[in-house]
PDB file of C-alpha atoms in Angstrom:
ATOM      1  CA  VAL A  28     -58.594 -38.824 -17.922  1.00 95.00           C
ATOM      2  CA  GLN A  29     -58.501 -37.807 -14.673  1.00 97.00           C
ATOM      3  CA  LEU A  30     -55.840 -36.464 -12.067  1.00 98.00           C
ATOM      4  CA  GLN A  31     -56.120 -36.211  -8.704  1.00 97.00           C
ATOM      5  CA  ALA A  32     -53.189 -33.940  -6.852  1.00 97.00           C
ATOM      6  CA  SER A  33     -51.836 -34.308  -2.898  1.00 97.00           C
ATOM      7  CA  GLY A  34     -49.549 -34.033  -1.033  1.00 98.00           C
ATOM      8  CA  GLY A  35     -49.912 -30.140  -0.524  1.00 97.00           C
ATOM      9  CA  GLY A  36     -49.634 -28.580   3.350  1.00 98.00           C
ATOM     10  CA  LEU A  37     -48.306 -25.724   5.352  1.00 98.00           C
ATOM     11  CA  VAL A  38     -44.166 -25.650   5.699  1.00 98.00           C
ATOM     12  CA  GLN A  39     -41.921 -23.658   6.636  1.00 98.00           C
ATOM     13  CA  ALA A  40     -38.826 -22.034   4.866  1.00 98.00           C
ATOM     14  CA  GLY A  41     -35.756 -24.656   4.388  1.00 98.00           C
ATOM     15  CA  GLY A  42     -38.419 -27.583   4.702  1.00 98.00           C
ATOM     16  CA  SER A  43     -39.636 -29.991   2.373  1.00 98.00           C
ATOM     17  CA  LEU A  44     -42.817 -31.852   0.878  1.00 98.00           C
ATOM     18  CA  ARG A  45     -43.921 -34.539  -1.405  1.00 98.00           C
ATOM     19  CA  LEU A  46     -46.286 -33.956  -4.216  1.00 98.00           C
ATOM     20  CA  SER A  47     -48.097 -36.649  -5.714  1.00 98.00           C
ATOM     21  CA  CYS A  48     -50.026 -36.751  -8.386  1.00 98.00           C
ATOM     22  CA  THR A  49     -52.654 -40.717  -9.632  1.00 98.00           C
ATOM     23  CA  ALA A  50     -53.883 -41.069 -12.820  1.00 97.00           C
ATOM     24  CA  SER A  51     -56.676 -42.443 -14.712  1.00 96.00           C
ATOM     25  CA  GLY A  52     -58.417 -43.324 -17.645  1.00 95.00           C
ATOM     26  CA  ARG A  53     -55.346 -44.166 -20.467  1.00 95.00           C
ATOM     27  CA  THR A  54     -52.518 -45.742 -19.823  1.00 95.00           C
ATOM     28  CA  PHE A  55     -50.203 -43.924 -17.740  1.00 96.00           C
ATOM     29  CA  SER A  56     -46.719 -45.394 -19.071  1.00 95.00           C
ATOM     30  CA  MET A  57     -47.226 -43.499 -22.480  1.00 96.00           C
ATOM     31  CA  TYR A  58     -48.046 -39.736 -21.442  1.00 97.00           C
ATOM     32  CA  SER A  59     -45.176 -37.090 -20.309  1.00 97.00           C
ATOM     33  CA  MET A  60     -46.104 -35.731 -17.207  1.00 97.00           C
ATOM     34  CA  GLY A  61     -45.780 -32.032 -15.859  1.00 98.00           C
ATOM     35  CA  TRP A  62     -47.107 -30.202 -12.907  1.00 98.00           C
ATOM     36  CA  PHE A  63     -47.440 -26.210 -12.367  1.00 98.00           C
ATOM     37  CA  ARG A  64     -48.237 -23.876 -10.337  1.00 98.00           C
ATOM     38  CA  GLN A  65     -50.621 -20.744 -10.024  1.00 98.00           C
ATOM     39  CA  ALA A  66     -50.193 -17.885  -6.752  1.00 97.00           C
ATOM     40  CA  PRO A  67     -52.578 -15.518  -6.058  1.00 94.00           C
ATOM     41  CA  GLY A  68     -52.936 -12.608  -9.176  1.00 95.00           C
ATOM     42  CA  LYS A  69     -50.054 -14.868 -10.981  1.00 97.00           C
ATOM     43  CA  GLU A  70     -50.259 -16.482 -13.874  1.00 97.00           C
ATOM     44  CA  ARG A  71     -50.108 -20.556 -13.797  1.00 98.00           C
ATOM     45  CA  GLU A  72     -46.029 -21.401 -14.540  1.00 98.00           C
ATOM     46  CA  PHE A  73     -43.970 -24.632 -15.448  1.00 98.00           C
ATOM     47  CA  VAL A  74     -42.723 -26.354 -12.423  1.00 98.00           C
ATOM     48  CA  ALA A  75     -40.988 -29.367 -13.632  1.00 98.00           C
ATOM     49  CA  ALA A  76     -42.286 -32.260 -16.290  1.00 98.00           C
ATOM     50  CA  ILE A  77     -40.932 -35.817 -16.731  1.00 97.00           C
ATOM     51  CA  ARG A  78     -41.126 -37.918 -20.670  1.00 96.00           C
ATOM     52  CA  TRP A  79     -43.437 -40.428 -20.781  1.00 94.00           C
ATOM     53  CA  SER A  80     -40.215 -42.550 -19.789  1.00 90.00           C
ATOM     54  CA  GLY A  81     -39.133 -40.601 -16.939  1.00 87.00           C
ATOM     55  CA  GLY A  82     -35.683 -41.073 -18.896  1.00 86.00           C
ATOM     56  CA  SER A  83     -35.593 -37.234 -19.033  1.00 94.00           C
ATOM     57  CA  THR A  84     -37.425 -34.364 -17.089  1.00 97.00           C
ATOM     58  CA  TYR A  85     -37.021 -30.788 -17.428  1.00 97.00           C
ATOM     59  CA  TYR A  86     -37.097 -27.710 -14.264  1.00 98.00           C
ATOM     60  CA  ALA A  87     -38.470 -24.211 -14.052  1.00 98.00           C
ATOM     61  CA  ASP A  88     -34.914 -22.383 -13.149  1.00 98.00           C
ATOM     62  CA  SER A  89     -36.775 -21.210  -9.803  1.00 98.00           C
ATOM     63  CA  VAL A  90     -36.778 -24.718  -9.016  1.00 98.00           C
ATOM     64  CA  LYS A  91     -34.092 -26.163 -10.137  1.00 98.00           C
ATOM     65  CA  GLY A  92     -31.625 -28.216  -7.249  1.00 98.00           C
ATOM     66  CA  ARG A  93     -34.483 -27.761  -5.002  1.00 98.00           C
ATOM     67  CA  PHE A  94     -37.322 -29.906  -6.685  1.00 98.00           C
ATOM     68  CA  THR A  95     -36.837 -33.248  -8.456  1.00 98.00           C
ATOM     69  CA  ILE A  96     -39.780 -35.113 -10.510  1.00 98.00           C
ATOM     70  CA  SER A  97     -40.140 -38.478 -10.901  1.00 98.00           C
ATOM     71  CA  ARG A  98     -42.646 -41.509 -12.193  1.00 97.00           C
ATOM     72  CA  ASP A  99     -43.409 -44.584 -11.130  1.00 97.00           C
ATOM     73  CA  ASN A 100     -45.330 -46.037 -13.940  1.00 96.00           C
ATOM     74  CA  ALA A 101     -46.320 -49.161 -12.060  1.00 96.00           C
ATOM     75  CA  LYS A 102     -48.579 -47.036  -9.621  1.00 97.00           C
ATOM     76  CA  ASN A 103     -49.660 -44.675 -12.834  1.00 97.00           C
ATOM     77  CA  THR A 104     -48.200 -41.914  -9.837  1.00 98.00           C
ATOM     78  CA  MET A 105     -46.074 -39.306 -10.665  1.00 98.00           C
ATOM     79  CA  TYR A 106     -44.234 -37.302  -7.626  1.00 98.00           C
ATOM     80  CA  LEU A 107     -42.837 -33.479  -6.671  1.00 98.00           C
ATOM     81  CA  GLN A 108     -40.004 -33.915  -4.146  1.00 98.00           C
ATOM     82  CA  MET A 109     -40.013 -30.598  -2.997  1.00 98.00           C
ATOM     83  CA  ASN A 110     -36.821 -28.964  -0.526  1.00 98.00           C
ATOM     84  CA  SER A 111     -35.313 -26.013   0.674  1.00 98.00           C
ATOM     85  CA  LEU A 112     -39.201 -24.027  -0.010  1.00 98.00           C
ATOM     86  CA  LYS A 113     -38.856 -20.732   0.415  1.00 98.00           C
ATOM     87  CA  PRO A 114     -42.219 -18.793   0.875  1.00 97.00           C
ATOM     88  CA  GLU A 115     -42.105 -17.285  -3.296  1.00 97.00           C
ATOM     89  CA  ASP A 116     -42.582 -21.504  -3.839  1.00 98.00           C
ATOM     90  CA  THR A 117     -46.158 -20.940  -2.640  1.00 98.00           C
ATOM     91  CA  ALA A 118     -48.877 -21.647  -5.214  1.00 98.00           C
ATOM     92  CA  VAL A 119     -51.323 -24.005  -5.958  1.00 98.00           C
ATOM     93  CA  TYR A 120     -49.914 -26.759  -7.700  1.00 98.00           C
ATOM     94  CA  TYR A 121     -51.101 -29.025 -10.754  1.00 98.00           C
ATOM     95  CA  CYS A 122     -50.593 -31.916 -12.613  1.00 98.00           C
ATOM     96  CA  ALA A 123     -51.458 -31.799 -16.050  1.00 98.00           C
ATOM     97  CA  THR A 124     -50.959 -34.603 -18.694  1.00 97.00           C
ATOM     98  CA  PRO A 125     -51.070 -33.221 -23.086  1.00 96.00           C
ATOM     99  CA  PRO A 126     -53.179 -35.439 -25.112  1.00 94.00           C
ATOM    100  CA  ARG A 127     -50.618 -36.820 -27.418  1.00 94.00           C
ATOM    101  CA  ALA A 128     -48.623 -40.131 -26.423  1.00 94.00           C
ATOM    102  CA  PHE A 129     -44.466 -40.502 -26.301  1.00 93.00           C
ATOM    103  CA  THR A 130     -43.967 -37.049 -26.729  1.00 89.00           C
ATOM    104  CA  LEU A 131     -40.387 -36.341 -27.055  1.00 86.00           C
ATOM    105  CA  VAL A 132     -39.979 -33.775 -25.275  1.00 89.00           C
ATOM    106  CA  PRO A 133     -42.849 -32.436 -23.220  1.00 91.00           C
ATOM    107  CA  GLY A 134     -43.596 -28.410 -22.919  1.00 93.00           C
ATOM    108  CA  THR A 135     -43.562 -25.940 -20.425  1.00 96.00           C
ATOM    109  CA  ASN A 136     -46.481 -24.062 -21.462  1.00 96.00           C
ATOM    110  CA  PRO A 137     -49.870 -24.838 -19.467  1.00 97.00           C
ATOM    111  CA  ARG A 138     -51.737 -24.886 -23.654  1.00 97.00           C
ATOM    112  CA  ASP A 139     -49.569 -28.217 -24.296  1.00 96.00           C
ATOM    113  CA  TYR A 140     -51.667 -29.801 -21.599  1.00 97.00           C
ATOM    114  CA  ASP A 141     -54.910 -31.121 -21.955  1.00 96.00           C
ATOM    115  CA  TYR A 142     -55.678 -32.110 -18.706  1.00 97.00           C
ATOM    116  CA  TRP A 143     -55.427 -30.985 -15.208  1.00 98.00           C
ATOM    117  CA  GLY A 144     -55.413 -32.088 -11.923  1.00 96.00           C
ATOM    118  CA  GLN A 145     -57.672 -30.400  -9.369  1.00 95.00           C
ATOM    119  CA  GLY A 146     -55.152 -28.489  -7.156  1.00 95.00           C
ATOM    120  CA  THR A 147     -53.139 -28.758  -4.038  1.00 98.00           C
ATOM    121  CA  GLN A 148     -52.223 -25.834  -1.847  1.00 98.00           C
ATOM    122  CA  VAL A 149     -48.327 -25.204  -1.049  1.00 98.00           C
ATOM    123  CA  THR A 150     -47.800 -22.900   1.598  1.00 98.00           C
ATOM    124  CA  VAL A 151     -44.110 -21.416   3.144  1.00 98.00           C
ATOM    125  CA  SER A 152     -44.346 -19.830   6.012  1.00 97.00           C
ATOM    126  CA  SER A 153     -41.057 -17.254   6.486  1.00 94.00           C
TER     127      SER A 153
END
């Protein structure tokens, strides 16, 4: 399984970015997906997750109402639309997918995920 994250960059506070994560190596539509982030000196933290069907989404409280996770199973791609960005959103963002198919509720712990993308840097200036 390979995950390729892209779309990061430098943006001013209040701005927007859209991250993408393209997967290959197995049937994308059978697996939930998640976004995590890691700032310097901090542990990797949950950002958002989406069920394999796309019917349910989950968010960390810190991004709820500002970020939107979605997926296009026909394109094997997951997205994270980030609006109203804050300096505290600055981090490397990783996409990830768990080992088992058809999970009812995607995990929010990094240990729930076995496959990770390489990360994409998001920097929000004040």
